[in-house]
Short mmCIF file of N, CA and C in Angstrom, two decimals:
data_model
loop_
_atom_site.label_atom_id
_atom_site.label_comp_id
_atom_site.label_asym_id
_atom_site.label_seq_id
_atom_site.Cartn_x
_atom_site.Cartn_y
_atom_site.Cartn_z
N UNK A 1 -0.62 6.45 -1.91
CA UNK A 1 -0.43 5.01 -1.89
C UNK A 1 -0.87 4.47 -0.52
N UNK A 2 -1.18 3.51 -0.48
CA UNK A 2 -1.80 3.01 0.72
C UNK A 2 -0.70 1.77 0.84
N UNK A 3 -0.65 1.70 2.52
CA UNK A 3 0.62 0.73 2.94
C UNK A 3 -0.31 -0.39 3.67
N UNK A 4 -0.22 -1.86 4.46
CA UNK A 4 -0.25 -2.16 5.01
C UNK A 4 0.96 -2.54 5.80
N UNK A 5 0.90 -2.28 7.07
CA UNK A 5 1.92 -1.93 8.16
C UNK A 5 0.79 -3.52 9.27
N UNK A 6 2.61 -4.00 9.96
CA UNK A 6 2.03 -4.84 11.50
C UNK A 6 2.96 -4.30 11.80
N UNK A 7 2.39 -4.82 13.32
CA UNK A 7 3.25 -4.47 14.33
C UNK A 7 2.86 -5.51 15.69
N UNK A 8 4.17 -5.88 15.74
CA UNK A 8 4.11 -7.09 16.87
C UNK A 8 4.15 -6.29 18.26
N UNK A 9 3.18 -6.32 19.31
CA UNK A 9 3.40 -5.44 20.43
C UNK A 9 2.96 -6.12 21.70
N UNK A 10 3.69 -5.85 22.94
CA UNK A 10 3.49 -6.44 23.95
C UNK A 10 2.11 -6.95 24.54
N UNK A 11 1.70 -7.67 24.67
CA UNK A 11 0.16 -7.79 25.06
C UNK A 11 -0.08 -7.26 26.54
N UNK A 12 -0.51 -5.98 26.30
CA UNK A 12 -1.01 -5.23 27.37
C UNK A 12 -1.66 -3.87 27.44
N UNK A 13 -2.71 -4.02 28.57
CA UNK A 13 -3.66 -2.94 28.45
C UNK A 13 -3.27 -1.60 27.78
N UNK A 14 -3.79 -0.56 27.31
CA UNK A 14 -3.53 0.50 27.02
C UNK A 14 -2.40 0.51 25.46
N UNK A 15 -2.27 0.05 24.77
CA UNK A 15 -1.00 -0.58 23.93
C UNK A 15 -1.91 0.39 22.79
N UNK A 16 -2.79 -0.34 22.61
CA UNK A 16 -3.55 0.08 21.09
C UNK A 16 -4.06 1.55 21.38
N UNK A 17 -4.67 2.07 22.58
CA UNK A 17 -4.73 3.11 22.32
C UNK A 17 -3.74 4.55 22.80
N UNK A 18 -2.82 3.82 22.80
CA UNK A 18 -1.15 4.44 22.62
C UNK A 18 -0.85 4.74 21.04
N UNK A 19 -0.92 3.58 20.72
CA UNK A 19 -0.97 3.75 18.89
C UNK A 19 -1.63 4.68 18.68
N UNK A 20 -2.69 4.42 18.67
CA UNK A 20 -3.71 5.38 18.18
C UNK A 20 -3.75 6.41 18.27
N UNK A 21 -3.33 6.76 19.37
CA UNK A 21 -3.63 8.52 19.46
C UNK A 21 -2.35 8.82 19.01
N UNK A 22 -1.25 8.39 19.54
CA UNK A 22 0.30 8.92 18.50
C UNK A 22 -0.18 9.16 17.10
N UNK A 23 -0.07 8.47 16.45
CA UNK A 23 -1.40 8.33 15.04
C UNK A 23 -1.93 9.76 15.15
N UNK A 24 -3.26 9.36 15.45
CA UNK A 24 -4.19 10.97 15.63
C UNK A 24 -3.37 12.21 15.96
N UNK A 25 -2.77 12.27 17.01
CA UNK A 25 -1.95 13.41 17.46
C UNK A 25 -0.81 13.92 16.31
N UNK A 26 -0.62 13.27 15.48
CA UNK A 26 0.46 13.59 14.15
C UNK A 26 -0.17 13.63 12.94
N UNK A 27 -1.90 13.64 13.09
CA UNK A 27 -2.46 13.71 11.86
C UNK A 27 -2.14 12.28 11.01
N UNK A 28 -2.06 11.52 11.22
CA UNK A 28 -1.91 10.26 10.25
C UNK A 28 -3.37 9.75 10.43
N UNK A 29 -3.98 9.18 9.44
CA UNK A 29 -5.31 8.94 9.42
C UNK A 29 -5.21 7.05 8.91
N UNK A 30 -5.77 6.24 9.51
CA UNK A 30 -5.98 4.71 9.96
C UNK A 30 -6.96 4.57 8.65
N UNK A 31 -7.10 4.14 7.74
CA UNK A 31 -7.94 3.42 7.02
C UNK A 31 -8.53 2.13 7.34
N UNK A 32 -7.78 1.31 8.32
CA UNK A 32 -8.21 0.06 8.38
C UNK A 32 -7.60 -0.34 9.82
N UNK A 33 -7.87 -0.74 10.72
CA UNK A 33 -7.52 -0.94 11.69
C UNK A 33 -7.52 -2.38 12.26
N UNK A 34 -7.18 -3.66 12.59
CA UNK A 34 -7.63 -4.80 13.29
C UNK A 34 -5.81 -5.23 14.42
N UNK A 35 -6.30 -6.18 15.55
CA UNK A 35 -5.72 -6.57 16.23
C UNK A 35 -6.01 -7.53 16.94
N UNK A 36 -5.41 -8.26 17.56
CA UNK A 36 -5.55 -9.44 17.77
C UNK A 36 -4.57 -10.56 18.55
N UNK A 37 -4.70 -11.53 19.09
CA UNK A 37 -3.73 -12.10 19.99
C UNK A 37 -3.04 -13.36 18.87
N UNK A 38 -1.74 -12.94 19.39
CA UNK A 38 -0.85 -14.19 18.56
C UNK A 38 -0.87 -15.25 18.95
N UNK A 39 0.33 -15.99 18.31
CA UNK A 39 0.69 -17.26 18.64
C UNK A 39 1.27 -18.00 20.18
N UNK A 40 1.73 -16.08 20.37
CA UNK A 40 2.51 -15.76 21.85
C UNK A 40 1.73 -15.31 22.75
N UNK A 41 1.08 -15.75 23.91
CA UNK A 41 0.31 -15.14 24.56
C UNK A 41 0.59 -13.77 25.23
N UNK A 42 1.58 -13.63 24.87
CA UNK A 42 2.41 -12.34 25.80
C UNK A 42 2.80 -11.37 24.36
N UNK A 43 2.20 -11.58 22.93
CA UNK A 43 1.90 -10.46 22.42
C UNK A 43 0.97 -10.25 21.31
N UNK A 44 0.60 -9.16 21.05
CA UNK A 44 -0.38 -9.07 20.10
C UNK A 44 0.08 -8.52 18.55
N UNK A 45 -0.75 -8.38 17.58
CA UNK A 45 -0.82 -7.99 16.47
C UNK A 45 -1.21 -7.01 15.88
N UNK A 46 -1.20 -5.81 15.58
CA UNK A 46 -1.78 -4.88 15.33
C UNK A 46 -1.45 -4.77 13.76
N UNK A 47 -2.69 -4.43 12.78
CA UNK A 47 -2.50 -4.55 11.20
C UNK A 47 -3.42 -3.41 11.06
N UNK A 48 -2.56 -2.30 10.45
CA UNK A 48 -3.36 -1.28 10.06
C UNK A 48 -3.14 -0.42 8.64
N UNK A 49 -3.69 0.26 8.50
CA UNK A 49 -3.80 0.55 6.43
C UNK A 49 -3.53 2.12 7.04
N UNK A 50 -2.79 2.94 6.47
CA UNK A 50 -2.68 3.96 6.26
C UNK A 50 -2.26 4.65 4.72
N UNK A 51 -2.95 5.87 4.41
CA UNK A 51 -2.98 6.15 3.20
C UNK A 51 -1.69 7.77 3.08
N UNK A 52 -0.53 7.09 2.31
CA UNK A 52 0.21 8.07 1.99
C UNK A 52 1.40 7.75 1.27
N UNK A 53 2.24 9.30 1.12
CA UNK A 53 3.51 8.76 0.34
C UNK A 53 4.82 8.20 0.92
N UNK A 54 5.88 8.06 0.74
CA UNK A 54 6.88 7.35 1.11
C UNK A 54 7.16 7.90 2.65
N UNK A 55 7.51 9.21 2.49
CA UNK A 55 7.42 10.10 3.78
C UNK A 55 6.51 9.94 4.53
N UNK A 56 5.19 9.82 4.19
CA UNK A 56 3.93 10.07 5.56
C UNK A 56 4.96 8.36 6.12
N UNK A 57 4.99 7.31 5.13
CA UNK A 57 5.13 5.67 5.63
C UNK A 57 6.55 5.81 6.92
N UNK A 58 7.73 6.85 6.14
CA UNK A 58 8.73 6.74 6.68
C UNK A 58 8.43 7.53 8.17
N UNK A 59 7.59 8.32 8.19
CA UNK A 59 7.37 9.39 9.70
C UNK A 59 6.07 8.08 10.66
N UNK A 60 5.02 7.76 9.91
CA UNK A 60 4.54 6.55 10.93
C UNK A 60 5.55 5.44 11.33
N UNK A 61 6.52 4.95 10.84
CA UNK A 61 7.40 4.06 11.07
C UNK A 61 8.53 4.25 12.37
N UNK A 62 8.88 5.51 11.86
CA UNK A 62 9.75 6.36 12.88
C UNK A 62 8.89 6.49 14.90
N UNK A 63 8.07 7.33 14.36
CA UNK A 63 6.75 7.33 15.39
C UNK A 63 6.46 5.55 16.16
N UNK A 64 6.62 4.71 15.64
CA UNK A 64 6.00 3.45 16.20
C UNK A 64 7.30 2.89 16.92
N UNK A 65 8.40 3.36 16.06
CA UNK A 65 9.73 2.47 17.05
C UNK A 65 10.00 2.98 17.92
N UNK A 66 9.52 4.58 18.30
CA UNK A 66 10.06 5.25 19.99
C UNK A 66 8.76 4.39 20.83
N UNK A 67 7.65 3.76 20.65
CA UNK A 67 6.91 3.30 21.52
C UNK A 67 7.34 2.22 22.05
N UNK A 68 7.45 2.10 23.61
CA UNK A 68 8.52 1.04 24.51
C UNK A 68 7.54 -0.22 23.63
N UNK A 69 6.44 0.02 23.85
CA UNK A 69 5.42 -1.38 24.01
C UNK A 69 5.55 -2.32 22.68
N UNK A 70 6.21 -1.55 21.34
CA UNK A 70 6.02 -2.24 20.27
C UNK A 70 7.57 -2.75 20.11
N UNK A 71 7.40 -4.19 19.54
CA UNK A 71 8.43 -4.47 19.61
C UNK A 71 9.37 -4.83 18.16
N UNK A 72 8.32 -5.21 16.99
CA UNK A 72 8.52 -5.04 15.66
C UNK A 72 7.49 -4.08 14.93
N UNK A 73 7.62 -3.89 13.38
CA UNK A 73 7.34 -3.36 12.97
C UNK A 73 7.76 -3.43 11.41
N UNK A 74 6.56 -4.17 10.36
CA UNK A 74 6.82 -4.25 9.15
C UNK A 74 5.73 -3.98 7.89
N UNK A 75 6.34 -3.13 7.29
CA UNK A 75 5.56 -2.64 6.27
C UNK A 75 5.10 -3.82 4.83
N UNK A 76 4.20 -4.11 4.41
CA UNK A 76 3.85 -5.47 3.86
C UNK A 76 3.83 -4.82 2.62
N UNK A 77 3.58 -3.38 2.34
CA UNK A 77 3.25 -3.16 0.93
C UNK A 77 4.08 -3.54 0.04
N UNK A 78 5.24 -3.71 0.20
CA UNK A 78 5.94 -4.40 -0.96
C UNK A 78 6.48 -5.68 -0.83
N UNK A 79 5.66 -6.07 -0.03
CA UNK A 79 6.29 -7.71 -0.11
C UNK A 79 5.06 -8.83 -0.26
N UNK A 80 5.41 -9.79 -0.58
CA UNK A 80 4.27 -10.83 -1.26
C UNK A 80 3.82 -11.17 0.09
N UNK A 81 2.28 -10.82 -0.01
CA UNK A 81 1.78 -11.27 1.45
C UNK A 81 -0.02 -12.06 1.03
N UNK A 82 -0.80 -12.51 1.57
CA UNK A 82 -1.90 -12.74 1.98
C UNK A 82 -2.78 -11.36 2.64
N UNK A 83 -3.85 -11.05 2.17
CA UNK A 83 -4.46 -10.55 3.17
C UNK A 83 -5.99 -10.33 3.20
N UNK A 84 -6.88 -10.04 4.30
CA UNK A 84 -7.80 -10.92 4.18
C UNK A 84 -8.90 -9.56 4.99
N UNK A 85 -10.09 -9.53 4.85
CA UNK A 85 -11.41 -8.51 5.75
C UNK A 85 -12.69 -9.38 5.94
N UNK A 86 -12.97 -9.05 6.70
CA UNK A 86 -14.57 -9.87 7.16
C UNK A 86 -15.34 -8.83 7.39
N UNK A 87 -16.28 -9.39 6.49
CA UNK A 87 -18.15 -8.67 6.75
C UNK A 87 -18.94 -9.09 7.10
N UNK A 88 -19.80 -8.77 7.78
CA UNK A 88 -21.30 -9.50 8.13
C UNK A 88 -22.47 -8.31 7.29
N UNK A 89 -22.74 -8.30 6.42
CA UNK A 89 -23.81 -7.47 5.76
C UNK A 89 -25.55 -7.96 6.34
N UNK A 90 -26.24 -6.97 6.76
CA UNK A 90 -27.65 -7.26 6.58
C UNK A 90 -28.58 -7.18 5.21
N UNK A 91 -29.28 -7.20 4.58
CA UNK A 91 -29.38 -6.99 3.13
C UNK A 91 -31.55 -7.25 3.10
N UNK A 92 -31.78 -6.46 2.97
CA UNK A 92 -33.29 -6.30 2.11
C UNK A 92 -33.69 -7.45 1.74
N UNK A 93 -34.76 -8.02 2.17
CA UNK A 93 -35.54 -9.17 1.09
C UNK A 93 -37.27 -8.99 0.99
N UNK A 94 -37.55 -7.95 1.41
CA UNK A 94 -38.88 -7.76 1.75
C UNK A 94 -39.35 -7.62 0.30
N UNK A 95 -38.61 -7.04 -0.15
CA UNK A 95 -39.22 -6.59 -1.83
C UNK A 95 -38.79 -7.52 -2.94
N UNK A 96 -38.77 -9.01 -2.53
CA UNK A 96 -38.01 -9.70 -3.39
C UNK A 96 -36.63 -10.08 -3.22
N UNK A 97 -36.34 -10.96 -4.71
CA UNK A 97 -34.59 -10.95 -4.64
C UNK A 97 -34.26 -11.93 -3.69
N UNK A 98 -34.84 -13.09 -2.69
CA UNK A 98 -33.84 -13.77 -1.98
C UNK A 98 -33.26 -14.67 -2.75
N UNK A 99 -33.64 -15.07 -4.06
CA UNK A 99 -32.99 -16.06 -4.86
C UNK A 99 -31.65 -15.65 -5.24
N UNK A 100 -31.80 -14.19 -5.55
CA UNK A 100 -30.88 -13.19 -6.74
C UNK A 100 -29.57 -13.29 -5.30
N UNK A 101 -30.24 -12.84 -4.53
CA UNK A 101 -28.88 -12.42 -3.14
C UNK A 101 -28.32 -13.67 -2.92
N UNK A 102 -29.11 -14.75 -2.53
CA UNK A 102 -28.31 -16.27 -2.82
C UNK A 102 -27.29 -16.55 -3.72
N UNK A 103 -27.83 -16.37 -4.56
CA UNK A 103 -27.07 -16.66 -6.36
C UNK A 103 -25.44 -15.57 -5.98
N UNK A 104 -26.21 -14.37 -5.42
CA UNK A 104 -24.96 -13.28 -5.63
C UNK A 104 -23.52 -13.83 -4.48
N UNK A 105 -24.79 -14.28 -2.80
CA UNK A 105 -23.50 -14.94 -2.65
C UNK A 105 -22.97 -16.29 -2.74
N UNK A 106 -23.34 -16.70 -3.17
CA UNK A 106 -22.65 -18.31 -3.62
C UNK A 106 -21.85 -18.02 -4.76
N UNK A 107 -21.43 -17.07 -5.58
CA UNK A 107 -20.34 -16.60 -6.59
C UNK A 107 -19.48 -15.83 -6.00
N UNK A 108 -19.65 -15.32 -4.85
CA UNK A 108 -18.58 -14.23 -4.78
C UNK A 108 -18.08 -15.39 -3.02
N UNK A 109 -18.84 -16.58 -3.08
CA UNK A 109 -17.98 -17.57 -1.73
C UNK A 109 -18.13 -16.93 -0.54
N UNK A 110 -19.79 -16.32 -0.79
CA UNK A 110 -19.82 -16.02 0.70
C UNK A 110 -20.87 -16.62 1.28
N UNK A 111 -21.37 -16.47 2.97
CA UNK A 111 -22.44 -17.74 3.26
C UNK A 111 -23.08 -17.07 3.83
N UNK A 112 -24.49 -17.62 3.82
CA UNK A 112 -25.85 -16.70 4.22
C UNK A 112 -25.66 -17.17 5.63
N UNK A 113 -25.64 -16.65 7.10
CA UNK A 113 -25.37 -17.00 8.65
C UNK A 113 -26.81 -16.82 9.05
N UNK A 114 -27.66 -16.11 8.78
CA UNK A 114 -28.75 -15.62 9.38
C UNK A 114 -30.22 -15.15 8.71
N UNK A 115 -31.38 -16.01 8.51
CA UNK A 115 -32.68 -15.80 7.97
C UNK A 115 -33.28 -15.25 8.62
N UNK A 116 -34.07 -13.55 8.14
CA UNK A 116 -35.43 -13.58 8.85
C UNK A 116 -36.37 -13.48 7.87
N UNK A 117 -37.38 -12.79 7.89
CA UNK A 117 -38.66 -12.57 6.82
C UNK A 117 -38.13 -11.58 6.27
N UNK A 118 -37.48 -10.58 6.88
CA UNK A 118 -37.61 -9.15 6.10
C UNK A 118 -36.14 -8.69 5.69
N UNK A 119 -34.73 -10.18 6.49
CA UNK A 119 -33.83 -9.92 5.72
C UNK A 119 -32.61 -10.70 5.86
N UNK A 120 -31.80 -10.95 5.20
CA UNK A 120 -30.80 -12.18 5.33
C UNK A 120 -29.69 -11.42 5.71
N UNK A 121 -28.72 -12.24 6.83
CA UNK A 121 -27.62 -11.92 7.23
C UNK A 121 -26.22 -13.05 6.26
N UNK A 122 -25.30 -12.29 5.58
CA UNK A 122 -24.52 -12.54 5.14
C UNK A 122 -22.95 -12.49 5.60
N UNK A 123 -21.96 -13.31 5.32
CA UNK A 123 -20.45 -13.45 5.69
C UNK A 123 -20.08 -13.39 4.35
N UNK A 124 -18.84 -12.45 4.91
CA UNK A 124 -18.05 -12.83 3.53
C UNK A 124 -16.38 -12.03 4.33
N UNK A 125 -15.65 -13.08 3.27
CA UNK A 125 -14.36 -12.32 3.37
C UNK A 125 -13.09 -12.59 2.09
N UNK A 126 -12.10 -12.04 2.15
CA UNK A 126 -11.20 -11.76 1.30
C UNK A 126 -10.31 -10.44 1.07
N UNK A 127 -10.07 -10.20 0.09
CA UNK A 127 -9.77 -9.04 -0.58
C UNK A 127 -10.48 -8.22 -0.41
N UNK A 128 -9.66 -6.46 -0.16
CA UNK A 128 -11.02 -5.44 0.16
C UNK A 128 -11.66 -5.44 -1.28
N UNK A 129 -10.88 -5.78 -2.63
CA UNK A 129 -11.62 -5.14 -4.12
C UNK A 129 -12.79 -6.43 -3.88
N UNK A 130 -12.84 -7.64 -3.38
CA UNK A 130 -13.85 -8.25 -3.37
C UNK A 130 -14.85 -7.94 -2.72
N UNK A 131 -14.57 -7.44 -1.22
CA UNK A 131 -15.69 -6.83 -0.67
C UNK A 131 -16.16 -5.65 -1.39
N UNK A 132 -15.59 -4.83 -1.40
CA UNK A 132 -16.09 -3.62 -2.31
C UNK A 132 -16.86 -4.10 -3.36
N UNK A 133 -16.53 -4.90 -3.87
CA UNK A 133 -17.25 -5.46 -5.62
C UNK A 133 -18.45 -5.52 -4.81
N UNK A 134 -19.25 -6.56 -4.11
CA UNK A 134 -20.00 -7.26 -3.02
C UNK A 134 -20.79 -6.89 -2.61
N UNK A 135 -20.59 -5.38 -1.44
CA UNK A 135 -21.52 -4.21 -1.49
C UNK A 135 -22.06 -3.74 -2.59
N UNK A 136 -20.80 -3.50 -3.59
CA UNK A 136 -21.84 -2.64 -4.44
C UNK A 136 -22.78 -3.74 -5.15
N UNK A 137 -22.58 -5.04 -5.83
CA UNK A 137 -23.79 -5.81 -6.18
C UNK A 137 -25.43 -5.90 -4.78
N UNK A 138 -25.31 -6.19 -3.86
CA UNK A 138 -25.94 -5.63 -2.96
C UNK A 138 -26.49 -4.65 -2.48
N UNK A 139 -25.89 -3.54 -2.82
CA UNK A 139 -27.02 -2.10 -2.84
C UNK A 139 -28.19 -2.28 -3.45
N UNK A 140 -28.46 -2.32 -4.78
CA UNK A 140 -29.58 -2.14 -5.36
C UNK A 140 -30.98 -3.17 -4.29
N UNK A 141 -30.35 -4.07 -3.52
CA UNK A 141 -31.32 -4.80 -2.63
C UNK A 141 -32.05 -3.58 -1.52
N UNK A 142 -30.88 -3.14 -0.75
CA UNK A 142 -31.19 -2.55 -0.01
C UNK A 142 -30.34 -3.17 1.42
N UNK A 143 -28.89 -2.62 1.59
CA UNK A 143 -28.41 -2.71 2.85
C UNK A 143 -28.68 -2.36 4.33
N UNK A 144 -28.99 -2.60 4.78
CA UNK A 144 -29.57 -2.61 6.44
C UNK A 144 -28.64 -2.13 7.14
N UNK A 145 -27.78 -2.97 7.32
CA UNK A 145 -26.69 -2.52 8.52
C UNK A 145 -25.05 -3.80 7.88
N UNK A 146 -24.21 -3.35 7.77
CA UNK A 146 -22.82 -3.54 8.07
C UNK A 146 -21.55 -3.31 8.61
N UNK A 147 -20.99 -4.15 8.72
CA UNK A 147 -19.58 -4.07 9.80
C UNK A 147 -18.50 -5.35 9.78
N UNK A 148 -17.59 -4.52 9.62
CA UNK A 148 -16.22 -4.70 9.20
C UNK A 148 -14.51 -5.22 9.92
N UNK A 149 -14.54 -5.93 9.69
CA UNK A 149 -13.10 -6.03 10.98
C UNK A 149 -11.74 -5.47 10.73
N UNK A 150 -11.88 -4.82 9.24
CA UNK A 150 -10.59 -4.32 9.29
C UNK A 150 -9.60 -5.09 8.67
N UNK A 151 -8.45 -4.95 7.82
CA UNK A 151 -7.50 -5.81 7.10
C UNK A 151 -6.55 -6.58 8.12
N UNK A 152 -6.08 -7.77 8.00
CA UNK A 152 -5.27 -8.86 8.47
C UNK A 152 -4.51 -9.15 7.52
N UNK A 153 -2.89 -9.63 7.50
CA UNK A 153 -2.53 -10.08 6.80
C UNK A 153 -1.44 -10.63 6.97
N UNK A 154 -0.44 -11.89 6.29
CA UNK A 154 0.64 -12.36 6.73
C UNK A 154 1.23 -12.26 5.45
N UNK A 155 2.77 -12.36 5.55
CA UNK A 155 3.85 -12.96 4.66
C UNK A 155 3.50 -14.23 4.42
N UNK A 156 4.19 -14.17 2.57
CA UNK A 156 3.77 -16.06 2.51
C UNK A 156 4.75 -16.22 2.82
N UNK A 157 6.52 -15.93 2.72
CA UNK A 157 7.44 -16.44 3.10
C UNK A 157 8.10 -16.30 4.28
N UNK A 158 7.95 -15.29 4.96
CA UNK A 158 9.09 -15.35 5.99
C UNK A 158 7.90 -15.10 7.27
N UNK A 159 8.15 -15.71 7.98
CA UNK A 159 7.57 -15.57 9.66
C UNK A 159 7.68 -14.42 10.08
N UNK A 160 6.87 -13.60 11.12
CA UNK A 160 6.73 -12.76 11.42
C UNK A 160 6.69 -12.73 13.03
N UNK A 161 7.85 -12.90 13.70
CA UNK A 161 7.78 -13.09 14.96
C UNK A 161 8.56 -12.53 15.76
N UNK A 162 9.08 -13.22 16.95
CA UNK A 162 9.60 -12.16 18.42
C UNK A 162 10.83 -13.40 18.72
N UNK A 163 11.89 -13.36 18.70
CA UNK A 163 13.00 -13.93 18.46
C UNK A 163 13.13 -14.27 19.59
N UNK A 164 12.31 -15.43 20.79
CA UNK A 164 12.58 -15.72 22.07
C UNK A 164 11.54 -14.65 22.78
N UNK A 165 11.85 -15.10 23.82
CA UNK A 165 10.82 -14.40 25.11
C UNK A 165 11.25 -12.63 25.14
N UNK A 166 10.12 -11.86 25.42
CA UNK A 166 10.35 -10.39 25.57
C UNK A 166 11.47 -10.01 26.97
N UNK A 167 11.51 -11.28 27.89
CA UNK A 167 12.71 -11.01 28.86
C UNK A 167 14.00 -11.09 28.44
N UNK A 168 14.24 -11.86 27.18
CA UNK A 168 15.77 -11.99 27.06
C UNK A 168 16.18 -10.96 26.38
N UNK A 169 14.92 -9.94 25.76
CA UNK A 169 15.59 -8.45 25.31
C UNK A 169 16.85 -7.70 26.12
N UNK A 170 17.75 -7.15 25.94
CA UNK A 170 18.29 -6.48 26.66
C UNK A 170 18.00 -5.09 27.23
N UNK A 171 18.01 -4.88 28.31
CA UNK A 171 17.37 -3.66 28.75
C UNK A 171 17.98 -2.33 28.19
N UNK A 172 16.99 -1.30 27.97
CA UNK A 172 17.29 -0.38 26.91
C UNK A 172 17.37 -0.83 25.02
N UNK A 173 17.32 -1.73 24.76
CA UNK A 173 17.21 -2.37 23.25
C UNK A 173 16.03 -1.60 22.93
N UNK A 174 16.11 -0.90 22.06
CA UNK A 174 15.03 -0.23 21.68
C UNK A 174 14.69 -1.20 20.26
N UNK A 175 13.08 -1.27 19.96
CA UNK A 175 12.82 -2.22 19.04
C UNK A 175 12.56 -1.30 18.34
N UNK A 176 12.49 -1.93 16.86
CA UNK A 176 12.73 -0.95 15.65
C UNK A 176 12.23 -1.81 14.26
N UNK A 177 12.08 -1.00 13.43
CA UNK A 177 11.81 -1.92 12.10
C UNK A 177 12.70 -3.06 11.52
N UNK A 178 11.69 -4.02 11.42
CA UNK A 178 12.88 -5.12 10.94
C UNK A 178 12.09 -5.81 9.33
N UNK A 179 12.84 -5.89 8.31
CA UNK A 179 12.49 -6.55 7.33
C UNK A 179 12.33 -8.10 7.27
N UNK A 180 11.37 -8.75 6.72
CA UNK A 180 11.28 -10.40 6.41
C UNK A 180 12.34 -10.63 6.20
N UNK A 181 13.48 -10.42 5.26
CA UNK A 181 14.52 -10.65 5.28
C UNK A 181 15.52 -10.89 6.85
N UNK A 182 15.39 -10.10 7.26
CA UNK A 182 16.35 -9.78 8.55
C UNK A 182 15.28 -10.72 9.77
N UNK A 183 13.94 -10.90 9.59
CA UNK A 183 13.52 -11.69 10.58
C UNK A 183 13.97 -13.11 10.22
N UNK A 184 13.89 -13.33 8.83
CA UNK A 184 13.97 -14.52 8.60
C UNK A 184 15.87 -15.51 8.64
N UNK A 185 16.63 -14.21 9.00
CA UNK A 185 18.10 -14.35 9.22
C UNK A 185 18.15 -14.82 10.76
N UNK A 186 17.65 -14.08 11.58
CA UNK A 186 17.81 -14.13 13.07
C UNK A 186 16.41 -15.59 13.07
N UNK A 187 15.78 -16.11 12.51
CA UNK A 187 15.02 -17.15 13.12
C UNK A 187 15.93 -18.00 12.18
N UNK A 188 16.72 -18.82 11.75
CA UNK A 188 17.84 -19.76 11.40
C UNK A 188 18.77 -19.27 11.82
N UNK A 189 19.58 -18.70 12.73
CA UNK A 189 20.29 -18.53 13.35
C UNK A 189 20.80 -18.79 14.89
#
C-alpha cells in the first residue's frame, strides 16, 4: 500500500537530508518526494510517498518523531485530502502529430509552455493516475526529456499547522504524530 505522509519541519539547513538518509539508512524507499516553504517562514513541508504495509508506515512514523527538527507528522492515506504532481514533458513533433499532441493536451487540461520546430514543451498537473494516463498517450509521439516534482497534498478539512511559534514549545517536548482530528482540537482551543 502506498501512504502519503507530511511533515511540518523546522526551516533549516540540513533538515531534508536528515530525513533522507534516516529513510535510506533503514531501507525505506521514497517514491515521491517534494518540499517546500509554508505559510510560516520558520517552517517547511515535506510530502513524501512511501510504499508499504501498516508496519513499514508504523516504523517510518516512529523514525520521524525521534528527529529534533520535525515537528508534526501526518499520514494522509486515510483521510480525505487533495493532492496534486507537476510535469513539464518534452514530446516529438518532427514526425508529425502537433495537432494530435494539442488535441491530447487540451483534454487531459494541460498547456503547451514552449514551441520549437522539432518539439513542444508541455505542463500538466493533477493526480499521479492522470499523469500516468498522459505519458502513456504521449509515448507513441516520442518523449524527449521529463521531470517531475513529486506529490503535494493538503486536507480538505482540518488545517495542518504549528500551534503558535516553535519558541513557545517547551523545552524537551518531543514532537510526535498528531491526527487532523487532534490538530483541529488544539487550533479552536
Amino acid at each position: 500500500m502506498r501512504h502519503v505522509l507530511s511533515a511540518l519541519v523546522m526551516n533549516q539547513p540540513g533538515v531534508l537530508a536528515h530525513i533522507s538518509q534516516m529513510l535510506a539508512s533503514r531501507a525505506f524507499n521514497i517514491d515521491s518526494l517534494a518540499v517546500g516553504a509554508t505559510e510560516n517562514p520558520s517552517f517547511s513541508r515535506i510530502t513524501f510517498v512511501v510504499n508499504g504495509n501498516d508496519r513499514v508506515l508504523d516504523q517510518v512514523r516512529k523514525q520521524l518523531e525521534k528527529i529534533v527538527t520535525v515537528v508534526k507528522v501526518l499520514d494522509f492515506s486515510t483521510k480525505d485530502y487533495v493532492e496534486r504532481d507537476l510535469m513539464l514533458m518534452k514530446v516529438n513533433t518532427q514526425g508529425g502529430g502537433r495537432s494530435q499532441i494539442k488535441e491530447l493536451t487540451e483534454i487531459f487540461r494541460a498547456r503547451i509552455v514552449d514551441v520549437s520546430p522539432d518539439h513542444v514543451m508541455v505542463e500538466i498537473s493533477g493526480r499521479e493516475s492522470k499523469i500516468e494516463a498522459f505519458i502513456e498517450q504521449m509515448r507513441p509521439f516520442g518523449i524527449l526529456e521529463m521531470v517531475r516534482t513529486g506529490r503535494i497534498a493538503m486536507l480538505r478539512d482540518a488545517a495542518f499547522t504549528v500551534d503558535g511559534p516553535v519558541g513557545d514549545r517547551p523545552v524537551g517536548d518531543q514532537p510526535g504524530v498528531e491526527s487532523p482530528e487532534s490538530a483541529e482540537n488544539s487550533e479552536s482551543a
